[in-house]
Coordinates of C-alpha atoms and ligand atoms in Angstrom, one line a residue:
M257 CA 37.0 28.7 146.7
N258 CA 34.9 30.2 144.2
L259 CA 33.2 29.4 141.3
P260 CA 35.2 27.1 139.0
L261 CA 35.9 28.7 135.6
L262 CA 35.0 26.1 133.7
L263 CA 35.3 26.1 129.7
E264 CA 31.8 25.6 128.5
P265 CA 31.1 23.7 125.3
P266 CA 29.7 25.8 122.7
A267 CA 26.5 23.8 122.5
I268 CA 26.1 24.2 126.2
R269 CA 26.8 28.3 125.3
L270 CA 24.4 28.2 123.1
A271 CA 21.4 26.2 124.5
T272 CA 21.7 28.4 127.5
E273 CA 21.3 31.6 125.4
L274 CA 18.1 29.8 123.7
L275 CA 17.2 28.4 127.4
P276 CA 18.0 30.8 129.5
Q277 CA 15.1 29.6 132.2
H278 CA 17.4 26.2 132.0
T279 CA 21.1 27.7 132.8
T280 CA 21.4 25.6 135.8
A281 CA 20.6 22.5 134.3
L282 CA 22.7 23.2 131.1
A283 CA 25.6 23.8 133.7
R284 CA 25.2 20.6 135.1
L285 CA 25.0 18.7 132.4
A286 CA 28.4 20.2 131.2
R287 CA 29.6 19.8 134.7
L288 CA 28.6 15.6 134.1
S289 CA 30.2 15.7 130.8
C290 CA 33.7 16.4 131.9
C291 CA 33.5 15.9 135.8
S292 CA 36.4 13.8 137.6
A293 CA 35.9 10.1 138.8
V294 CA 35.6 11.7 142.5
P295 CA 31.7 11.6 143.5
V296 CA 31.4 15.0 145.0
V297 CA 28.7 15.5 148.3
T298 CA 27.4 18.9 149.2
V299 CA 26.0 20.3 152.4
V300 CA 23.2 22.9 152.0
G301 CA 20.9 24.4 154.4
K302 CA 20.6 27.7 156.7
F303 CA 23.5 28.8 158.3
N304 CA 24.4 27.7 162.0
H305 CA 22.2 24.5 161.2
G306 CA 25.6 22.5 161.8
K307 CA 26.6 21.9 157.9
S308 CA 30.6 22.5 158.6
R309 CA 30.6 20.4 161.8
L310 CA 28.7 17.8 160.1
L311 CA 30.9 17.5 157.1
N312 CA 34.1 17.5 159.8
E313 CA 32.7 14.1 161.2
L314 CA 31.7 12.6 158.0
S315 CA 35.3 13.3 156.3
A316 CA 36.9 12.4 159.9
C317 CA 38.9 16.1 158.7
D318 CA 38.8 18.9 161.0
A319 CA 38.8 20.9 157.6
F320 CA 35.6 23.3 158.0
A321 CA 35.5 26.2 160.0
V322 CA 32.7 25.8 162.7
A323 CA 31.1 28.8 164.6
D324 CA 28.1 29.6 166.8
R325 CA 27.3 32.8 164.3
R326 CA 27.0 33.0 160.4
Q327 CA 30.7 31.7 159.2
T328 CA 30.8 29.7 155.9
T329 CA 30.9 32.6 153.2
Q330 CA 32.9 31.2 150.3
L331 CA 32.4 27.3 149.2
A332 CA 34.9 25.1 151.2
E333 CA 36.2 21.8 150.1
I334 CA 38.3 19.3 150.9
T335 CA 38.8 15.6 149.2
A336 CA 38.9 12.8 151.9
G337 CA 37.8 8.8 151.4
N338 CA 37.8 9.4 147.8
I339 CA 34.6 11.9 148.0
Q340 CA 35.0 15.6 147.6
W341 CA 33.2 17.4 150.2
L342 CA 31.7 21.0 149.5
D343 CA 30.7 23.1 152.2
A344 CA 27.9 25.8 150.7
P345 CA 27.7 28.8 152.1
G346 CA 24.6 28.8 154.6
L347 CA 21.5 30.2 152.8
D348 CA 19.5 33.2 154.2
A349 CA 16.2 34.0 153.5
D350 CA 17.1 37.9 154.1
T351 CA 20.0 38.2 151.5
L352 CA 20.1 37.1 148.4
G353 CA 23.7 38.1 147.7
E354 CA 26.8 35.9 146.4
D355 CA 26.7 33.3 149.1
D356 CA 23.3 32.0 147.5
A357 CA 24.7 31.7 144.2
L358 CA 27.7 29.9 145.5
A359 CA 25.6 28.0 147.4
R360 CA 23.4 27.4 144.8
H361 CA 26.0 26.6 142.5
A362 CA 27.9 24.2 144.9
C363 CA 24.5 22.1 145.1
H364 CA 22.5 22.2 141.6
V365 CA 25.9 22.2 139.3
A366 CA 28.6 20.4 141.2
A367 CA 27.2 18.0 143.5
D368 CA 26.2 14.4 142.5
L369 CA 24.8 13.6 146.4
R370 CA 23.2 16.6 148.5
L371 CA 23.1 16.7 152.2
F372 CA 20.0 19.0 152.9
V373 CA 20.6 20.2 156.5
H374 CA 17.9 21.4 159.1
S375 CA 18.4 21.7 162.4
A376 CA 15.9 19.8 164.6
K377 CA 15.6 22.1 167.1
E378 CA 14.2 24.6 164.8
G379 CA 11.1 22.4 164.1
E380 CA 9.7 23.2 160.8
L381 CA 11.2 24.3 157.7
D382 CA 10.8 27.8 156.8
H383 CA 9.4 29.1 153.3
A384 CA 13.5 29.5 152.1
E385 CA 14.3 25.8 153.0
R386 CA 11.3 24.3 151.8
A387 CA 11.7 26.3 148.4
L388 CA 14.7 25.0 148.3
L389 CA 14.4 21.4 149.4
Q390 CA 11.5 21.1 146.7
A391 CA 13.6 22.2 144.1
L392 CA 15.9 19.5 145.0
A393 CA 13.4 16.7 145.3
R394 CA 12.3 17.8 141.9
E395 CA 15.9 17.1 140.7
H396 CA 15.9 14.0 142.4
A397 CA 12.5 13.1 140.6
D398 CA 13.5 14.3 137.1
C399 CA 17.2 12.9 136.6
G400 CA 17.9 10.5 140.0
R401 CA 20.4 12.7 141.8
P402 CA 20.1 12.0 145.2
V403 CA 19.1 14.2 148.4
F404 CA 18.9 13.4 151.8
I405 CA 17.5 15.5 154.2
V406 CA 19.8 15.7 157.4
L407 CA 18.2 16.6 160.5
S408 CA 21.0 17.8 162.4
Q409 CA 22.0 18.6 166.5
I410 CA 19.4 16.1 167.6
D411 CA 21.1 16.4 171.1
Q412 CA 19.5 19.4 171.2
M413 CA 15.9 18.2 171.6
A414 CA 14.3 17.8 174.6
D415 CA 13.0 14.1 174.2
A416 CA 12.7 11.6 171.9
D417 CA 9.1 12.4 171.0
A418 CA 10.0 15.6 170.1
L419 CA 12.5 14.3 167.9
A420 CA 9.9 12.0 166.5
R421 CA 7.3 14.7 165.5
I422 CA 10.0 16.7 163.5
Q423 CA 11.0 13.8 161.5
A424 CA 6.8 13.0 161.1
L425 CA 6.5 16.5 159.8
L426 CA 9.2 16.4 157.8
A427 CA 8.7 13.1 156.2
S428 CA 4.7 14.2 155.7
Q429 CA 6.0 17.5 154.0
L430 CA 8.6 16.0 151.9
P431 CA 7.6 12.1 151.1
G432 CA 10.2 9.9 149.3
L433 CA 13.3 11.7 150.5
P434 CA 15.3 9.7 153.3
V435 CA 15.6 11.7 156.7
F436 CA 19.0 11.0 158.7
P437 CA 18.6 12.2 162.2
V438 CA 22.4 13.2 163.4
S439 CA 24.1 14.4 166.1
S440 CA 27.9 15.5 165.1
V441 CA 28.6 16.7 169.2
R442 CA 27.5 13.1 170.0
H443 CA 29.9 12.0 167.3
A444 CA 33.0 13.9 168.3
K445 CA 32.5 12.9 171.8
G446 CA 32.0 8.8 171.2
V447 CA 35.3 8.8 168.8
Q448 CA 36.9 10.8 171.0
D449 CA 36.1 8.8 174.3
G450 CA 35.9 5.3 172.2
K451 CA 32.1 5.0 172.8
R452 CA 30.9 3.2 170.1
L453 CA 27.3 3.4 171.0
L454 CA 27.6 6.7 171.4
V455 CA 28.9 7.0 168.4
E456 CA 26.2 4.6 166.6
A457 CA 23.2 6.7 168.4
S458 CA 24.7 10.2 166.9
G459 CA 23.1 8.9 163.5
I460 CA 26.3 9.6 161.6
P461 CA 27.6 6.1 160.9
A462 CA 24.0 5.5 159.2
L463 CA 24.2 8.4 157.3
Q464 CA 28.1 7.6 156.5
A465 CA 26.7 4.2 155.3
A466 CA 24.0 5.6 153.2
I467 CA 26.6 8.3 151.5
A468 CA 29.1 5.1 150.6
A469 CA 26.2 3.3 149.1
A470 CA 25.3 6.2 146.6
C471 CA 28.8 6.8 146.0
A472 CA 29.4 3.3 145.3
Q473 CA 26.8 3.8 142.5
I474 CA 28.0 6.9 141.4
E475 CA 28.5 6.2 137.9
P476 CA 25.2 4.9 136.8
L477 CA 24.0 7.6 139.1
R478 CA 25.6 10.2 136.8
T479 CA 24.8 8.5 133.6
R480 CA 21.1 8.1 134.5
E481 CA 21.2 11.8 135.0
F482 CA 23.1 12.8 132.4
D483 CA 20.6 10.8 129.8
G484 CA 17.6 12.4 131.6
L485 CA 19.1 16.2 131.6
R486 CA 20.1 16.0 128.2
T487 CA 16.4 14.2 127.3
R488 CA 14.4 16.9 129.1
L489 CA 16.5 19.9 127.7
G490 CA 16.7 18.7 124.1
A491 CA 13.0 18.4 124.3
A492 CA 13.1 22.0 125.0
L493 CA 15.2 22.9 122.3
Q494 CA 13.0 20.7 120.4
D495 CA 9.8 23.3 121.6
I496 CA 11.7 25.9 119.8
V497 CA 12.6 24.4 116.7
D498 CA 8.8 22.9 116.4
Q499 CA 7.7 26.7 117.0
R500 CA 9.8 28.6 114.8
R501 CA 9.7 25.9 111.8
A502 CA 6.0 26.6 112.6
A503 CA 6.7 30.4 112.1
V504 CA 8.8 30.2 109.3
Q505 CA 6.2 27.8 107.3
Q506 CA 3.5 30.5 108.3
L507 CA 5.4 33.4 106.8
D508 CA 6.3 31.2 104.1
A509 CA 2.6 30.4 103.2
E510 CA 1.7 34.1 103.7
L511 CA 4.4 35.2 100.8
A512 CA 3.5 32.3 98.6
T513 CA 0.0 33.2 98.7
A514 CA 0.6 36.8 98.4
R515 CA 3.1 36.1 95.3
Q516 CA 0.2 33.7 93.7
A517 CA -2.4 36.4 94.4
F518 CA -0.2 39.0 92.7
I519 CA 0.6 36.9 89.4
T520 CA -3.3 36.3 89.2
G521 CA -4.1 39.7 89.5
L522 CA -1.5 40.9 87.1
D523 CA -3.1 38.4 84.7
A524 CA -6.1 39.9 85.0
V525 CA -4.9 43.2 84.5
L526 CA -3.1 42.3 81.6
L527 CA -5.7 40.5 79.9
K528 CA -7.9 44.1 80.0
A529 CA -5.1 45.8 78.8
A530 CA -5.2 43.1 75.9
D531 CA -8.7 43.7 75.3
E532 CA -8.4 47.5 75.0
V533 CA -5.5 47.0 72.7
A534 CA -7.1 44.4 70.3
V535 CA -10.1 47.1 69.6
L536 CA -8.0 49.7 68.5
Q537 CA -7.9 50.4 64.6
P538 CA -4.5 51.0 62.7
V539 CA -3.9 54.3 61.9
P540 CA -5.1 55.0 58.1
D541 CA -1.6 55.6 56.1
D542 CA -3.8 57.2 52.9
A543 CA -4.8 60.4 55.5
P544 CA -2.0 61.9 56.2
A545 CA -2.4 64.4 59.5
D546 CA -0.6 67.4 58.4
L547 CA -2.6 68.1 55.1
P548 CA -5.3 71.1 55.3
S549 CA -8.5 70.4 57.0
S550 CA -10.5 71.7 54.3
Q551 CA -9.5 69.1 51.5
F552 CA -9.1 66.2 53.9
S553 CA -11.5 67.1 56.8
S554 CA -12.6 63.5 57.1
G555 CA -9.4 61.3 56.6
R556 CA -7.6 64.2 59.0
S557 CA -10.3 63.7 61.6
L558 CA -10.7 59.7 61.8
R559 CA -6.7 59.8 62.0
S560 CA -6.8 61.8 64.9
K561 CA -9.4 60.1 66.1
I562 CA -7.6 56.7 66.0
I563 CA -4.4 58.3 67.1
T564 CA -6.3 59.8 70.2
G565 CA -7.9 56.6 70.7
H566 CA -4.0 54.9 71.1
L567 CA -3.3 57.4 73.2
L568 CA -6.2 57.2 75.5
A569 CA -5.9 53.6 75.6
S570 CA -2.7 53.4 76.5
A571 CA -2.7 56.2 79.3
K572 CA -5.9 54.2 81.1
I573 CA -3.4 50.9 80.7
N574 CA -1.0 52.7 82.2
L575 CA -3.0 54.0 85.2
S576 CA -4.4 50.5 85.9
L577 CA -0.8 48.9 85.9
S578 CA 0.6 51.5 87.9
S579 CA -2.0 51.3 90.7
Y580 CA -2.3 47.3 90.5
L581 CA 1.4 47.7 91.0
G582 CA 1.0 50.1 93.8
A583 CA -1.4 48.3 95.7
H584 CA 0.8 45.4 96.0
G585 CA 3.6 47.7 97.5
V586 CA 5.5 47.8 93.9
H587 CA 6.0 51.8 94.2
A588 CA 9.4 52.2 92.6
L589 CA 12.2 50.4 91.2
P590 CA 14.8 49.0 93.8
P591 CA 17.7 51.5 94.7
D592 CA 20.3 51.2 92.6
P593 CA 23.3 53.8 93.3
S594 CA 24.2 53.9 89.8
R595 CA 21.4 55.7 88.8
A596 CA 18.6 58.1 89.8
P597 CA 15.8 56.7 91.5
T598 CA 13.1 55.7 89.0
T599 CA 9.6 55.2 89.8
M600 CA 7.1 52.8 88.3
D601 CA 5.4 55.6 86.4
T602 CA 8.6 56.5 84.7
V603 CA 9.0 52.8 83.5
L604 CA 5.2 52.4 82.6
V605 CA 5.7 55.4 80.7
A606 CA 8.9 54.0 79.1
V607 CA 7.6 50.7 78.4
L608 CA 4.2 51.8 76.9
G609 CA 5.3 55.2 75.8
I610 CA 7.1 53.5 72.8
S611 CA 4.3 51.7 71.7
V612 CA 1.7 54.6 71.5
K613 CA 2.5 55.5 68.3
F614 CA 2.5 52.3 66.8
L615 CA -0.2 49.9 67.2
D616 CA 1.9 46.8 66.5
D617 CA 4.3 47.5 69.6
L618 CA 1.2 47.8 71.5
R619 CA 0.1 44.7 69.9
R620 CA 3.0 42.7 70.6
L621 CA 3.1 44.1 73.9
F622 CA -0.3 42.9 74.9
C623 CA -1.6 40.8 72.5
S624 CA 1.3 38.5 71.9
N625 CA 2.3 35.2 73.5
E626 CA 6.0 36.6 74.9
G627 CA 4.7 40.1 75.2
P628 CA 2.6 39.7 78.5
E629 CA 4.8 36.9 79.6
R630 CA 7.6 39.5 79.5
L631 CA 5.7 42.2 81.4
R632 CA 4.4 39.2 84.1
R633 CA 8.0 38.4 84.4
E634 CA 9.8 41.7 84.6
F635 CA 6.5 43.2 87.2
L636 CA 7.2 40.0 89.2
H637 CA 10.8 40.7 89.8
Y638 CA 9.9 43.8 91.2
F639 CA 7.4 42.9 93.3
D640 CA 9.8 40.4 94.4
V641 CA 12.3 43.0 95.2
S642 CA 10.3 45.6 96.2
Q643 CA 10.8 47.5 100.2
E644 CA 7.5 45.6 101.6
R645 CA 8.4 41.9 100.1
V646 CA 12.0 42.5 101.4
Q647 CA 10.9 43.7 105.0
R648 CA 8.8 40.6 104.9
L649 CA 11.5 38.3 104.1
Q650 CA 13.4 39.6 106.6
Q651 CA 10.9 38.8 109.4
R652 CA 11.5 35.5 108.2
A653 CA 15.0 35.5 109.0
L654 CA 14.8 35.7 112.8
P655 CA 12.7 32.8 113.4
Q656 CA 14.7 30.3 110.6
R657 CA 17.7 31.9 112.4
E658 CA 17.0 30.4 115.7
L659 CA 15.5 27.1 114.1
E660 CA 18.8 26.7 112.9
R661 CA 20.7 27.8 116.2
A662 CA 18.0 25.3 118.3
S663 CA 19.1 22.3 115.9
D664 CA 22.7 23.0 116.1
A665 CA 22.5 23.6 120.0
Q666 CA 20.6 19.9 119.6
S667 CA 23.3 18.2 117.7
G668 CA 25.7 19.6 120.0
L669 CA 23.8 18.3 122.8
A670 CA 24.1 15.1 121.3
S671 CA 27.5 14.9 120.5
L672 CA 28.5 16.0 124.4
P673 CA 30.9 13.2 125.9
A674 CA 29.1 11.0 128.4
P675 CA 30.3 11.0 132.1
G676 CA 33.5 9.2 132.6
S677 CA 34.5 8.9 129.0
L678 CA 36.8 12.0 129.3
Q679 CA 38.3 10.5 132.3
Ligands
GTP420 N1 24.5 20.8 170.1 C1 24.9 20.9 168.9 N2 25.5 21.9 168.4 C2 26.0 21.7 167.1 C3 26.0 20.6 166.5 N3 26.4 20.8 164.9 C4 26.6 22.1 165.1 N4 26.6 22.9 166.3 C5 26.7 24.3 166.8 O1 25.9 24.9 165.9 C6 27.2 26.2 165.6 C7 27.2 26.2 163.8 O2 27.7 25.1 163.1 P1 28.6 25.3 161.9 O3 28.9 23.8 161.9 O4 29.2 26.5 162.2 O5 26.6 25.5 161.0 P2 26.7 25.9 159.5 O6 25.6 25.5 159.1 O7 28.2 26.0 159.0 O8 27.0 27.6 159.8 P3 27.5 28.5 158.5 O9 28.8 28.2 158.2 O10 27.3 29.6 159.0 O11 26.4 28.6 157.3 C8 28.2 25.9 165.9 O12 28.2 26.1 167.5 C9 28.3 24.4 166.2 O13 29.4 23.7 167.3 C10 25.4 19.4 167.1 O14 25.1 18.4 166.6 N5 25.2 19.8 168.0
MG421 MG1 29.4 26.5 157.6

């Protein structure tokens, strides 16, 4: 049997992209949402510790291959006694290949009840076993999914004391998980020879009774696990929503502050320009500039002085406005394919140039109510569409998008069908 190809609900796919560290928990949640009524019991543990043989005894079918070497390398399953029994490939600390992925899927995603098998004759758990068992124990503590420790091959122990020692060791290493000492060999022999006491002494009936009790509770167990997982994963998505919302709010605040600072500074520049224009004198009509200087020297020089004053004021205003705009990232008009690139200087000269010759225009532009209002509106628009500003808005789009995706995933998880509702 290979990994089952289940169609994942879109919310699970989305949540997995956002929470890759919770891929297995999300796969389990999806599985719980559409699982069949039959409870799934999986054996896991190191190879050669007697998992397949134990399943043969528990299921009363000789369906699983047993050998004195690394045997099970694919998932094997049968349904017997209204239980789906899954035989996972033995874990091997030395190989982290596909077998381990299959074993992990079988015990973390597919199983309702996990039997962690450890051969009593091996003594203490090794590092890989401890890590696996701790992961299983965490899942049990978080969401109530049961884990039984099965101490297998107890007939191989020298005496009862040796068995008691290893049992006590396991209980101290993993308090809270039930430990079942069993011997599949004794059980098989007891059944074959009709020896009830040997069957009892094999520990298998006690394990079967505990499995049956857990399976009788499968619906509330699955519901509890489903609710627990959904709450935990929903909280992880909420963290993303909160973080991205804070990032978006921070960027919004920065954008608003920068815009307000631009407006305030621009108003100051426009006010200063208004002051410059306010003191300019009108060009006198009675002193034409083109008459010979000998006759009208005083009038001509006054007129040209006034015009020069207008030009200077205009150039000064132009300079202060363009350097203010440049300092705020408004260097050019936004690109428009229909016309040649337009720099801000060109615009300023165009806007202010017309007015240079006519003081009335200059005054309308800077000293009226509407003129500065129009300039403010136009320059603010150029500020809003300037390259730097647009780039900052794009930076905001990324957390905003993630925020929306996390909210979508949250509502998707909230509307997943509960276990049993699709049967
Ligand atoms: N003495 C004794 N031998 C056992 C017992 N259970 C299993 N064995 C033997 O241990 C060896 C391995 O058993 P398997 O059930 O194939 O072990 P496994 O854990 O499934 O191994 P992999 O499939 O390789 O992961 C076989 O030779 C079994 O006959 C037991 O309770 N007592
Ligand atoms: Mg096996």
